[in-house]
Each structure stands twice: as structure tokens, then as C-alpha cells.
Tab-separated table of C-alpha atoms and ligand atoms in Angstrom:
chain	number	residue	atom	x	y	z
A	1	MET	CA	-34.682	47.078	141.162
A	2	TRP	CA	-37.644	47.718	138.891
A	3	LEU	CA	-35.906	50.410	136.849
A	4	ILE	CA	-32.973	48.153	136.012
A	5	ASN	CA	-35.385	45.348	135.147
A	6	LEU	CA	-37.287	47.715	132.897
A	7	LEU	CA	-34.227	49.128	131.149
A	8	THR	CA	-32.647	45.729	130.566
A	9	SER	CA	-35.838	44.148	129.220
A	10	SER	CA	-36.250	43.839	125.460
A	11	ILE	CA	-38.814	46.644	125.444
A	12	GLY	CA	-36.749	48.824	127.794
A	13	LYS	CA	-33.686	48.596	125.578
A	14	LYS	CA	-35.700	49.585	122.547
A	15	VAL	CA	-37.170	52.484	124.523
A	16	ILE	CA	-33.641	53.743	125.228
A	17	MET	CA	-32.935	53.510	121.492
A	18	SER	CA	-36.059	55.454	120.616
A	19	LEU	CA	-35.610	58.201	123.217
A	20	THR	CA	-31.940	58.781	122.385
A	21	GLY	CA	-32.835	58.645	118.685
A	22	LEU	CA	-35.554	61.273	119.038
A	23	PHE	CA	-33.191	63.492	121.018
A	24	LEU	CA	-30.607	63.193	118.242
A	25	CYS	CA	-33.320	64.176	115.727
A	26	SER	CA	-33.854	67.433	117.573
A	27	PHE	CA	-30.102	68.008	117.604
A	28	LEU	CA	-29.970	67.564	113.829
A	29	VAL	CA	-32.420	70.442	113.428
A	30	ILE	CA	-30.273	72.781	115.535
A	31	HIS	CA	-27.123	71.654	113.745
A	32	LEU	CA	-28.721	72.232	110.350
A	33	LEU	CA	-29.910	75.725	111.279
A	34	GLY	CA	-26.366	76.626	112.320
A	35	ASN	CA	-24.795	75.123	109.222
A	36	LEU	CA	-27.106	77.013	106.899
A	37	GLN	CA	-25.053	80.090	107.756
A	38	LEU	CA	-22.342	78.569	105.604
A	39	LEU	CA	-24.467	79.556	102.627
A	40	SER	CA	-23.495	83.193	103.086
A	41	ALA	CA	-20.169	83.635	101.293
A	42	ASP	CA	-18.952	85.989	103.976
A	43	GLY	CA	-17.745	83.570	106.653
A	44	THR	CA	-18.009	85.861	109.670
A	45	ALA	CA	-21.558	84.896	110.680
A	46	PHE	CA	-20.654	81.220	110.660
A	47	ASN	CA	-17.362	81.783	112.483
A	48	GLU	CA	-19.078	83.801	115.195
A	49	TYR	CA	-21.662	81.068	115.546
A	50	ALA	CA	-18.980	78.366	115.779
A	51	LYS	CA	-17.232	80.363	118.500
A	52	PHE	CA	-20.459	80.769	120.438
A	53	MET	CA	-21.240	77.038	120.196
A	54	THR	CA	-17.822	76.030	121.533
A	55	SER	CA	-17.462	78.612	124.268
A	56	PHE	CA	-20.909	79.293	125.753
A	57	ALA	CA	-21.016	77.159	128.926
A	58	PRO	CA	-24.626	75.807	128.815
A	59	ILE	CA	-24.156	74.724	125.202
A	60	LYS	CA	-20.879	73.046	126.129
A	61	ILE	CA	-22.671	71.063	128.814
A	62	ILE	CA	-25.446	70.059	126.406
A	63	SER	CA	-22.858	69.042	123.864
A	64	TYR	CA	-21.240	66.605	126.296
A	65	GLY	CA	-24.694	65.156	126.936
A	66	LEU	CA	-25.076	64.893	123.198
A	67	TYR	CA	-21.815	62.942	122.776
A	68	ALA	CA	-22.993	60.588	125.500
A	69	MET	CA	-26.315	60.092	123.688
A	70	ILE	CA	-24.596	59.363	120.389
A	71	LEU	CA	-22.331	56.809	122.074
A	72	LEU	CA	-25.209	55.209	123.979
A	73	HIS	CA	-27.342	54.993	120.832
A	74	ALA	CA	-24.426	53.522	118.867
A	75	VAL	CA	-23.123	51.062	121.467
A	76	LEU	CA	-26.579	49.816	122.437
A	77	GLY	CA	-27.534	49.656	118.765
A	78	ILE	CA	-24.593	47.369	118.026
A	79	ALA	CA	-25.367	45.229	121.078
A	80	LEU	CA	-29.010	44.835	120.027
A	81	TRP	CA	-27.988	44.024	116.475
A	82	SER	CA	-25.731	41.215	117.670
A	83	GLN	CA	-28.338	39.866	120.112
A	84	ASN	CA	-30.951	39.881	117.376
A	85	LYS	CA	-28.607	38.096	115.018
A	86	LYS	CA	-28.148	35.399	117.632
A	87	ALA	CA	-31.900	35.181	118.263
A	88	LYS	CA	-32.527	34.641	114.548
A	89	GLY	CA	-29.944	31.870	114.276
A	90	SER	CA	-29.421	30.523	110.779
A	91	LYS	CA	-30.710	32.283	107.698
A	92	TYR	CA	-33.215	31.092	105.108
A	93	LYS	CA	-32.039	29.959	101.719
A	94	VAL	CA	-34.863	31.827	100.004
A	95	ARG	CA	-35.429	35.270	101.446
A	96	THR	CA	-38.320	37.591	100.786
A	97	THR	CA	-38.542	41.212	101.793
A	98	GLN	CA	-42.302	41.659	101.683
A	99	ASN	CA	-43.746	44.692	103.431
A	100	THR	CA	-40.370	45.694	104.833
A	101	THR	CA	-38.246	48.622	103.731
A	102	PHE	CA	-34.535	48.587	102.934
A	103	ALA	CA	-33.969	51.030	105.797
A	104	GLY	CA	-36.022	48.967	108.244
A	105	ARG	CA	-33.982	45.871	107.530
A	106	ASN	CA	-30.613	47.631	107.603
A	107	MET	CA	-30.785	50.090	110.493
A	108	ALA	CA	-27.573	48.775	112.044
A	109	LEU	CA	-25.647	48.991	108.773
A	110	LEU	CA	-26.916	52.517	108.100
A	111	GLY	CA	-26.079	53.441	111.691
A	112	ALA	CA	-22.551	52.062	111.347
A	113	ILE	CA	-21.970	54.134	108.212
A	114	MET	CA	-23.271	57.179	110.086
A	115	PHE	CA	-20.896	56.489	112.938
A	116	VAL	CA	-17.917	56.382	110.584
A	117	PHE	CA	-19.151	59.624	109.050
A	118	ILE	CA	-19.461	61.264	112.474
A	119	VAL	CA	-15.908	60.257	113.410
A	120	TRP	CA	-14.593	61.607	110.097
A	121	HIS	CA	-16.579	64.823	110.438
A	122	MET	CA	-15.433	65.339	114.038
A	123	SER	CA	-11.789	64.794	113.149
A	124	LYS	CA	-12.090	67.126	110.168
A	125	PHE	CA	-14.115	70.045	111.528
A	126	TRP	CA	-14.590	69.683	115.258
A	127	ALA	CA	-10.924	68.892	115.925
A	128	ALA	CA	-9.858	71.726	113.611
A	129	MET	CA	-11.967	74.110	115.635
A	130	LYS	CA	-10.739	72.806	118.965
A	131	PHE	CA	-7.070	72.091	118.345
A	132	ARG	CA	-5.695	72.656	114.876
A	133	LEU	CA	-6.655	76.209	113.963
A	134	ASP	CA	-5.280	79.222	115.817
A	135	PRO	CA	-7.844	81.819	116.883
A	136	ASP	CA	-7.500	85.410	115.728
A	137	ALA	CA	-5.287	87.242	118.260
A	138	THR	CA	-7.704	90.124	118.858
A	139	THR	CA	-11.229	88.679	118.411
A	140	GLY	CA	-10.549	85.083	119.446
A	141	VAL	CA	-12.579	83.885	116.417
A	142	VAL	CA	-11.386	80.791	114.565
A	143	ASP	CA	-11.720	80.844	110.792
A	144	LEU	CA	-13.621	77.571	110.549
A	145	TYR	CA	-15.419	78.843	107.452
A	146	SER	CA	-12.249	78.689	105.352
A	147	GLU	CA	-11.521	75.189	106.641
A	148	VAL	CA	-15.000	74.043	105.589
A	149	SER	CA	-14.989	75.765	102.224
A	150	GLY	CA	-11.517	74.343	101.603
A	151	ALA	CA	-12.772	70.835	102.269
A	152	PHE	CA	-15.828	71.306	100.071
A	153	SER	CA	-13.775	72.464	97.104
A	154	HIS	CA	-12.930	68.789	96.545
A	155	LEU	CA	-15.595	66.910	94.664
A	156	TRP	CA	-14.937	63.601	96.451
A	157	VAL	CA	-15.470	65.222	99.847
A	158	VAL	CA	-18.774	66.656	98.633
A	159	ALA	CA	-19.809	63.290	97.217
A	160	LEU	CA	-18.939	61.471	100.441
A	161	TYR	CA	-20.809	64.055	102.464
A	162	VAL	CA	-23.944	63.868	100.337
A	163	PHE	CA	-23.826	60.059	100.420
A	164	SER	CA	-23.662	60.190	104.223
A	165	MET	CA	-26.661	62.513	104.291
A	166	VAL	CA	-28.667	60.070	102.196
A	167	VAL	CA	-27.713	57.336	104.676
A	168	ILE	CA	-28.865	59.547	107.555
A	169	GLY	CA	-32.106	60.245	105.707
A	170	LEU	CA	-32.804	56.528	105.294
A	171	HIS	CA	-31.984	55.849	108.943
A	172	LEU	CA	-34.339	58.631	110.016
A	173	HIS	CA	-37.063	57.508	107.670
A	174	HIS	CA	-37.385	54.199	109.484
A	175	GLY	CA	-36.191	55.355	112.878
A	176	PHE	CA	-38.491	58.315	113.417
A	177	GLN	CA	-41.791	56.468	113.099
A	178	SER	CA	-40.325	53.323	114.651
A	179	ALA	CA	-39.452	55.287	117.813
A	180	PHE	CA	-43.098	56.198	118.313
A	181	GLN	CA	-44.271	52.625	117.790
A	182	THR	CA	-41.696	51.398	120.340
A	183	LEU	CA	-42.950	53.933	122.863
A	184	GLY	CA	-46.397	52.476	122.351
A	185	LEU	CA	-47.702	55.498	120.498
A	186	ASN	CA	-49.687	53.871	117.754
A	187	HIS	CA	-53.022	55.419	116.916
A	188	LYS	CA	-55.338	55.201	113.925
A	189	LYS	CA	-55.498	58.981	113.638
A	190	TYR	CA	-51.948	59.982	114.530
A	191	THR	CA	-49.724	57.182	113.233
A	192	PRO	CA	-50.218	58.176	109.575
A	193	LEU	CA	-49.351	61.764	110.553
A	194	ILE	CA	-46.219	60.619	112.408
A	195	LYS	CA	-45.164	58.539	109.409
A	196	GLY	CA	-45.789	61.425	107.017
A	197	PHE	CA	-43.938	63.844	109.235
A	198	GLY	CA	-41.004	61.413	109.558
A	199	THR	CA	-40.737	61.059	105.785
A	200	GLY	CA	-40.828	64.840	105.316
A	201	PHE	CA	-38.342	65.318	108.127
A	202	SER	CA	-35.848	62.819	106.745
A	203	ILE	CA	-36.052	64.349	103.263
A	204	LEU	CA	-35.584	67.858	104.672
A	205	ILE	CA	-32.562	66.842	106.731
A	206	THR	CA	-30.936	65.115	103.766
A	207	ILE	CA	-31.568	67.991	101.372
A	208	GLY	CA	-30.845	70.696	103.942
A	209	PHE	CA	-27.412	69.338	104.833
A	210	SER	CA	-26.567	68.370	101.250
A	211	ILE	CA	-27.149	71.750	99.619
A	212	ILE	CA	-24.396	73.290	101.760
A	213	PRO	CA	-21.400	71.360	100.355
A	214	ILE	CA	-22.913	71.422	96.867
A	215	TRP	CA	-23.342	75.208	97.027
A	216	MET	CA	-19.843	75.692	98.424
A	217	TYR	CA	-18.372	73.495	95.702
A	218	ILE	CA	-20.144	75.484	92.990
A	219	GLN	CA	-18.790	78.674	94.527
A	220	SER	CA	-15.268	77.287	94.679
A	221	ILE	CA	-15.185	76.450	90.971
A	222	SER	CA	-16.871	79.615	89.742
B	13	MET	CA	-48.555	19.186	87.416
B	14	LYS	CA	-44.877	18.335	87.814
B	15	LEU	CA	-42.949	19.919	90.650
B	16	THR	CA	-39.400	19.992	91.958
B	17	LEU	CA	-39.258	20.156	95.725
B	18	GLU	CA	-36.199	21.338	97.580
B	19	ILE	CA	-36.742	20.368	101.214
B	20	TRP	CA	-34.617	20.918	104.310
B	21	ARG	CA	-33.613	17.627	105.942
B	22	GLN	CA	-32.170	17.467	109.423
B	23	LYS	CA	-32.041	14.297	111.537
B	24	ASN	CA	-32.131	16.071	114.899
B	25	ALA	CA	-31.176	19.298	116.667
B	26	ALA	CA	-27.469	18.385	116.610
B	27	ASP	CA	-27.369	17.498	112.901
B	28	GLY	CA	-26.078	20.166	110.483
B	29	GLY	CA	-28.859	19.601	107.959
B	30	HIS	CA	-28.975	19.852	104.157
B	31	PHE	CA	-31.442	20.190	101.279
B	32	ASP	CA	-32.872	17.158	99.462
B	33	ILE	CA	-34.343	17.459	95.986
B	34	PHE	CA	-37.460	15.494	95.025
B	35	GLN	CA	-39.460	15.259	91.793
B	36	LEU	CA	-43.220	14.898	92.055
B	37	ASP	CA	-45.149	14.201	88.839
B	38	ASP	CA	-48.747	13.714	89.848
B	39	VAL	CA	-49.779	16.818	91.755
B	40	THR	CA	-53.281	18.138	91.099
B	41	ASP	CA	-54.669	21.654	91.497
B	42	ASP	CA	-57.082	20.789	94.262
B	43	MET	CA	-54.565	19.164	96.594
B	44	SER	CA	-53.686	21.165	99.640
B	45	PHE	CA	-50.007	21.823	100.235
B	46	LEU	CA	-49.953	19.238	103.032
B	47	GLU	CA	-51.710	16.661	100.832
B	48	MET	CA	-48.985	17.231	98.271
B	49	LEU	CA	-46.422	16.449	101.013
B	50	ASP	CA	-48.501	13.371	101.975
B	51	VAL	CA	-48.177	12.141	98.391
B	52	LEU	CA	-44.421	12.709	98.543
B	53	ASN	CA	-44.123	10.855	101.859
B	54	ASP	CA	-46.238	7.976	100.560
B	55	LYS	CA	-43.815	7.647	97.668
B	56	LEU	CA	-40.807	7.823	100.001
B	57	LEU	CA	-42.261	5.140	102.263
B	58	ARG	CA	-42.925	2.822	99.315
B	59	ASP	CA	-39.302	3.332	98.280
B	60	LYS	CA	-38.289	2.456	101.877
B	61	LYS	CA	-36.910	5.951	102.413
B	62	ASP	CA	-37.269	8.267	105.391
B	63	PRO	CA	-40.396	10.450	104.962
B	64	VAL	CA	-40.179	14.210	105.424
B	65	ALA	CA	-41.224	15.123	108.968
B	66	PHE	CA	-43.675	18.015	109.125
B	67	GLU	CA	-46.226	19.103	111.691
B	68	HIS	CA	-49.985	19.236	111.158
B	69	ASP	CA	-53.119	18.740	113.169
B	70	CYS	CA	-56.446	20.404	112.311
B	71	ARG	CA	-55.762	20.989	108.615
B	72	GLU	CA	-58.436	23.636	108.708
B	73	GLY	CA	-56.402	26.705	109.623
B	74	ILE	CA	-57.171	26.926	113.320
B	75	CYS	CA	-54.507	25.044	115.277
B	76	GLY	CA	-51.293	26.647	114.046
B	77	ALA	CA	-49.346	23.403	113.784
B	78	CYS	CA	-48.455	23.408	110.090
B	79	SER	CA	-45.255	25.430	110.360
B	80	MET	CA	-42.962	25.674	107.370
B	81	VAL	CA	-41.402	28.335	105.201
B	82	ILE	CA	-42.388	27.987	101.548
B	83	ASP	CA	-40.251	29.914	99.046
B	84	GLY	CA	-39.099	32.281	101.773
B	85	GLN	CA	-42.540	32.903	103.251
B	86	PRO	CA	-43.894	31.327	106.432
B	87	HIS	CA	-47.123	29.528	105.411
B	88	GLY	CA	-46.376	30.235	101.773
B	89	PRO	CA	-47.404	32.851	99.246
B	90	MET	CA	-51.073	33.357	100.155
B	91	GLN	CA	-51.902	36.200	102.535
B	92	GLU	CA	-53.684	35.315	105.771
B	93	THR	CA	-53.623	31.616	104.946
B	94	THR	CA	-52.001	28.747	106.801
B	95	THR	CA	-50.002	26.068	104.968
B	96	CYS	CA	-52.824	23.552	105.385
B	97	GLN	CA	-55.260	25.931	103.681
B	98	LEU	CA	-52.891	26.701	100.825
B	99	HIS	CA	-53.770	24.814	97.656
B	100	MET	CA	-51.586	23.673	94.814
B	101	ARG	CA	-53.509	25.804	92.296
B	102	LYS	CA	-51.338	28.626	93.636
B	103	PHE	CA	-48.389	26.933	91.885
B	104	LYS	CA	-47.597	26.199	88.239
B	105	ASP	CA	-46.422	23.128	86.397
B	106	GLY	CA	-42.616	22.994	86.444
B	107	ASP	CA	-42.231	25.122	89.596
B	108	THR	CA	-39.414	24.519	92.021
B	109	ILE	CA	-40.614	24.973	95.593
B	110	THR	CA	-38.151	25.448	98.443
B	111	ILE	CA	-39.432	24.317	101.842
B	112	GLU	CA	-37.550	25.222	105.023
B	113	PRO	CA	-38.332	24.980	108.730
B	114	PHE	CA	-39.199	28.053	110.808
B	115	ARG	CA	-35.885	29.527	111.878
B	116	ALA	CA	-35.265	31.154	115.261
B	117	ARG	CA	-33.013	30.276	118.172
B	118	ALA	CA	-36.045	29.903	120.447
B	119	PHE	CA	-37.543	27.367	117.972
B	120	PRO	CA	-34.938	24.572	117.856
B	121	ILE	CA	-35.388	22.070	115.042
B	122	ILE	CA	-36.568	18.619	116.123
B	123	LYS	CA	-36.492	16.960	112.706
B	124	ASP	CA	-36.719	18.205	109.106
B	125	LEU	CA	-39.510	20.799	109.126
B	126	VAL	CA	-40.642	20.219	112.714
B	127	VAL	CA	-39.540	22.795	115.262
B	128	ASP	CA	-40.022	22.900	119.017
B	129	ARG	CA	-42.325	25.805	119.848
B	130	SER	CA	-42.788	25.061	123.530
B	131	SER	CA	-41.241	28.469	124.246
B	132	PHE	CA	-44.666	29.829	123.195
B	133	ASP	CA	-46.378	27.526	125.690
B	134	ARG	CA	-44.134	28.831	128.470
B	135	ILE	CA	-45.022	32.417	127.543
B	136	ILE	CA	-48.721	31.505	127.829
B	137	GLN	CA	-48.083	29.722	131.133
B	138	SER	CA	-46.462	32.869	132.496
B	139	GLY	CA	-49.682	34.887	132.242
B	140	GLY	CA	-51.848	34.179	129.208
B	141	TYR	CA	-54.905	33.260	131.239
B	142	ILE	CA	-57.491	34.560	133.692
B	143	SER	CA	-57.038	33.119	137.193
B	144	VAL	CA	-60.713	32.774	138.092
B	145	ASN	CA	-63.542	30.922	136.455
B	146	THR	CA	-65.386	33.496	134.361
B	147	GLY	CA	-68.379	31.264	133.703
B	148	GLN	CA	-70.199	30.198	130.557
B	149	ALA	CA	-71.096	32.133	127.434
B	150	GLN	CA	-74.196	33.655	128.981
B	151	ASP	CA	-72.100	35.076	131.834
B	152	GLY	CA	-69.855	36.759	129.312
B	153	ASN	CA	-72.845	38.068	127.395
B	154	ALA	CA	-74.261	39.555	130.585
B	155	ILE	CA	-71.406	42.068	130.737
B	156	PRO	CA	-72.007	44.993	128.391
B	157	ILE	CA	-68.905	45.628	126.278
B	158	GLU	CA	-68.678	48.160	123.506
B	159	LYS	CA	-68.750	46.474	120.119
B	160	GLU	CA	-65.515	48.095	118.900
B	161	GLN	CA	-63.712	46.989	122.033
B	162	SER	CA	-64.896	43.406	121.829
B	163	GLN	CA	-64.054	43.362	118.136
B	164	LYS	CA	-60.475	44.423	118.864
B	165	ALA	CA	-60.195	41.785	121.581
B	166	PHE	CA	-61.532	39.177	119.181
B	167	ASP	CA	-59.135	40.217	116.414
B	168	ALA	CA	-56.228	39.715	118.833
B	169	ALA	CA	-57.721	36.436	120.055
B	170	THR	CA	-57.630	34.962	116.553
B	171	CYS	CA	-53.873	34.392	116.969
B	172	ILE	CA	-53.366	30.647	116.628
B	173	GLY	CA	-49.872	30.653	118.122
B	174	CYS	CA	-48.348	29.316	114.923
B	175	GLY	CA	-45.047	31.191	115.221
B	176	ALA	CA	-45.008	32.537	111.658
B	177	CYS	CA	-44.341	35.995	113.096
B	178	VAL	CA	-41.129	34.751	114.718
B	179	ALA	CA	-40.173	32.882	111.547
B	180	ALA	CA	-40.686	35.995	109.406
B	181	CYS	CA	-38.927	38.385	111.777
B	182	PRO	CA	-35.294	39.120	110.861
B	183	ASN	CA	-34.688	39.522	114.607
B	184	GLY	CA	-36.463	36.320	115.670
B	185	SER	CA	-38.762	38.396	117.846
B	186	ALA	CA	-42.004	37.098	119.366
B	187	MET	CA	-43.566	40.488	119.963
B	188	LEU	CA	-46.544	39.986	117.646
B	189	PHE	CA	-47.558	36.705	119.287
B	190	THR	CA	-47.030	37.907	122.854
B	191	SER	CA	-48.781	41.202	122.207
B	192	ALA	CA	-51.785	39.440	120.661
B	193	LYS	CA	-52.080	37.257	123.763
B	194	VAL	CA	-51.655	40.232	126.102
B	195	SER	CA	-54.136	42.340	124.141
B	196	HIS	CA	-57.041	39.969	123.792
B	197	LEU	CA	-57.230	39.546	127.561
B	198	ALA	CA	-56.458	43.173	128.415
B	199	LEU	CA	-59.271	44.516	126.249
B	200	LEU	CA	-62.015	42.661	128.125
B	201	PRO	CA	-63.147	43.366	131.695
B	202	GLN	CA	-62.516	39.783	132.857
B	203	GLY	CA	-58.876	39.981	131.784
B	204	GLU	CA	-58.231	43.587	132.660
B	205	VAL	CA	-57.945	42.843	136.401
B	206	GLU	CA	-54.635	40.973	136.077
B	207	HIS	CA	-53.357	43.033	133.173
B	208	SER	CA	-50.418	44.729	134.877
B	209	LYS	CA	-48.958	41.531	136.296
B	210	ARG	CA	-49.701	39.600	133.124
B	211	VAL	CA	-47.888	41.929	130.755
B	212	ARG	CA	-44.787	42.061	132.941
B	213	ASN	CA	-44.629	38.291	133.392
B	214	MET	CA	-45.239	37.498	129.737
B	215	VAL	CA	-42.636	39.982	128.457
B	216	ASN	CA	-40.092	38.684	130.991
B	217	GLN	CA	-40.739	35.106	129.886
B	218	MET	CA	-40.493	36.117	126.238
B	219	ASP	CA	-37.074	37.663	126.954
B	220	ALA	CA	-35.956	34.617	128.942
B	221	GLU	CA	-36.747	32.323	126.001
B	222	GLY	CA	-34.159	34.123	123.862
B	223	PHE	CA	-36.424	35.798	121.328
B	224	GLY	CA	-34.996	38.881	119.626
B	225	MET	CA	-35.982	42.507	119.960
B	226	CYS	CA	-38.551	44.164	117.736
B	227	SER	CA	-37.151	46.744	115.324
B	228	ASN	CA	-40.532	47.413	113.710
B	229	THR	CA	-39.692	46.017	110.289
B	230	GLY	CA	-43.319	44.927	109.894
B	231	ALA	CA	-42.354	41.542	108.417
B	232	CYS	CA	-44.477	39.665	110.974
B	233	GLU	CA	-47.734	41.458	110.278
B	234	VAL	CA	-47.737	40.602	106.597
B	235	GLU	CA	-46.913	36.915	107.169
B	236	CYS	CA	-49.342	36.347	110.029
B	237	PRO	CA	-52.042	33.946	108.813
B	238	LYS	CA	-54.565	35.670	111.063
B	239	GLY	CA	-53.732	39.271	110.186
B	240	ILE	CA	-52.692	40.263	113.715
B	241	SER	CA	-51.832	43.955	113.621
B	242	LEU	CA	-48.742	45.837	114.821
B	243	GLU	CA	-51.112	47.957	116.896
B	244	ASN	CA	-51.006	45.130	119.432
B	245	ILE	CA	-47.254	45.507	119.840
B	246	ALA	CA	-47.646	49.209	120.594
B	247	ARG	CA	-50.403	48.374	123.081
B	248	MET	CA	-48.145	45.857	124.830
B	249	ASN	CA	-45.209	48.294	124.961
B	250	ARG	CA	-47.448	50.988	126.403
B	251	ALA	CA	-48.832	48.554	128.966
B	252	TYR	CA	-45.419	47.149	129.859
B	253	LEU	CA	-43.906	50.597	130.394
B	254	GLY	CA	-46.901	51.767	132.398
B	255	ALA	CA	-47.064	48.591	134.476
B	256	SER	CA	-43.332	48.614	135.228
B	257	VAL	CA	-43.478	52.201	136.429
B	258	ALA	CA	-46.751	51.921	138.339
B	259	ALA	CA	-46.331	48.492	139.964
B	260	GLU	CA	-45.547	48.564	143.670
C	321	SF4	S1	-49.415	36.524	115.764
C	321	SF4	FE1	-49.992	35.569	113.825
C	321	SF4	S2	-48.093	34.664	113.076
C	321	SF4	FE2	-47.773	35.078	115.249
C	321	SF4	S3	-48.346	33.220	116.297
C	321	SF4	FE3	-50.199	34.469	116.242
C	321	SF4	S4	-51.271	33.814	114.379
C	321	SF4	FE4	-49.180	33.039	114.202
C	322	FES	S1	-52.799	22.135	110.502
C	322	FES	FE1	-53.938	23.342	111.938
C	322	FES	S2	-53.608	25.348	111.152
C	322	FES	FE2	-52.683	24.127	109.632
């Protein structure tokens, strides 16, 4: 069948990577907007939001789609990395890195670190929300805010979180513009704009997510 | 000038291979890189030793035969220059130069620095042509083609099939080569007719040869002796996606 041929071709597989990647970019924006509510010291807004995200049916459905996308992007990414390693064969003794970026050369490594981060973050916050914490008897709201602020009162947790955000930023910096090139969208006028936007986007995501734990840590010590 | 050469030696595809070190004392500025290797081989032959096998043909930068990686760069340190057009004035007295073969699974080593690039030939055979006779130069000139379009086609057509893009790519991908070959035909009316079939066949053959998948590192573009641009890869992807969806 033509669709299977397309999706299993080298270009097709990269297209799956770019489409899932771009979808995950849009998710990051939504996630960041929600998380920014953690900046208000009164946790109710964030707790209400967390309840809405885990109980509103359409969002629940989208979130399962999202988990599938993350898994597809990760599993296919690892498969492509290993196929590419095989296609390269043995390495050169002298290696140059001309014209390439650190992120471009290490997408799989950065992705693997991100995956570990996602697992840690899910087991810490998502699982707390779903299983560990008991909801308030009358309102049904879970106090996720206290769980998060508790975690971010430890400097090492903050440091690990910020490090992971830098990794995500690097991955996005290469991945965003690379997705467009893979889809065949390369244009003298627009490619520089896409690259510029991707750089701005990756910086914003890194800074946006990082200020939250840093701010919460400062609050916890003052 | 005096040079130390560290050269990859490998008897055949099955051999594990190793580096040999040679000293060369009488290299002059105006020798080409290949002439410098000729001097080395002449010395080895006089000493009844096995000369270093390397590939060459035109020695004027148009055939793409002279494949080798010099100090980590396919075709050496000069931009948009093949090994045969690289001259020893680019190096200094006392330099150590490391010379390795192109490395990719689809380019198995035959001996020393010589690799088998017939996978490229099979990609061309799968669609890198026009099936009818398009006539002589005057027939081509009789078809009006916008200058910018013909210029783009010509830029893509300057690919000499040397394989430096594959050698430079950390994924061993042949996208730059294949896309140059797809593009130069697709951009002209004579080639446009078979474009959809051509791009599908050539990409399928490229995959079948065991080349890797492009992750847009951009390493190929900078090492290409003919300055083939990444734009061609995007054009091929676009065409491949469109052709796969639209084909009956
Ligand atoms: S695209 Fe450039 S590097 Fe690749 S085969 Fe053609 S001329 Fe050589
Ligand atoms: S020998 Fe022909 S390009 Fe170098």
C-alpha cells in the first residue's frame, strides 16, 4: 500500500518525526501557560486548573493522544538513531564539526535526557495528582500546588529541572527548523524567519519553564 | 616541506585495517595533494613496498573520483574544492596529515582509500535520466526557460557524484546527492515529465542501498566540493511526499 511505503521510507519516517515534534511544540506552549499559574503564591488557581486538566473529558482524550505522540516520537527517534549509526558504520579518527551545531549532532542524546526527565516529572507530579494525593472531601480539588512547591524548595530539584529545560531548549532549537526542512518547506524568504522564530521559541520555552522553580525556591527560602 | 602522513591501510573489505605512518621530506608548495601521494607511492614502490591505493581520474575537479577524508574533512580543508584541486601550499612544514577513506556502510572499502560507490550508480540507474532523446544543444536552446530556473537546475547539475556528502554526514545519508540529481532534471521541462516516478524510484533505491536518514545537520552542504545546497533536499522531500500521495 502506498501509505505504508511512504511512512516506512526514509523521508516518511522523518516526516513522522517532524509532525509529532511540531505537535509536541504546541503542547509545550499550553503546558507553560498552565504552569505560569504557579507563580501566584496562592495555590488555588493552579489547583483548580490541574483539576480541570485531569477531569474535563475532551482534554483527557487529547492527553492520551499526547502520550501516544511522545512515545511515537521517542521510540521512532531511537530506531532512527540506531539505523543511522549502522548506516554510518565506523567512525573517523579525526572528526570535525564544521557548520553543524551541538544540538544538531546530538538530537538523540538530548531526546533521551528529555525522556528521562519526562518519566521523572510524571512520577513526581502527574502520579501525585492521579494516585498519591487525596482530593479535598468537599471541593474535590487536589492540593498539587503544595506538592510542587515542596519539591522546588530543594535546590537540587530546581537545578535538575532547569538543566532539563536547557536540554529541551537545545532540542527545540535544532528540531523546530529541522521539521520544516524535512517537510520540504525551505524558502529563501521564509526559512530565515522560521529559524529565527525557532530560536526565539526555544529560548522562551527554556526561560518560561525555568523561572517557575527558581521563583518558588526563592519564595521557599525567604 | 617535511610532512608526516598518517594513512589508513586496509587490504580488502574483510580486513580490519590500521593506520600507517610515513615521512615525506621533499614536498613542494605547488604539488597537488594527489601529486604528493604520487611521490609517496613512487618512494614506496622503489622500496618494494605496497603503494597506497587511492582513486583519481580527471584531476581537474570534475569527475568526483578522488575520494578521501583529509584531517577529518572529505576533500580536505579547502571549501568547494576536490582533493585533486587542493594544493600543498594549504599545509605547513612539519604538519601531520591524517588521511582516511570515505566512511559509510553503503560505501564498502575496496582497498586503503578506495571505496565502492556503485550504490550511487544504482541510484542514477533507478531514475536519474530522461527516457527520450531530447536532441542537441540547439533543441534545448529552442525551449524558453526562465534564467533563474535554468540557473537553479544548473547549480544542482554541478554535482559530480563524489560522495563527500555521504562521507561528511554523521548519519551516512545520501540525501544531498540524490536531491541534486532529482532537482536538476525536475527543474527543466524535458525532465519534468517523469518527475513523479523519478523521485519515488530514486528515493526507494537510496533507501534500499542502506544510506542513513537525514537529520538536517548541514554537514554535507559545507563539505560538498560543488556547493550543492540543502534547498535541494527540501525540494526532493516536497516532491516525494507530493508524488507518493498523488500517484495512482
Ligand atoms: S552533492 Fe556534492 S558532495 Fe554530494 S556527491 Fe554531489 S558533488 Fe559530491
Ligand atoms: S580526480 Fe576527478 S575530481 Fe578529483
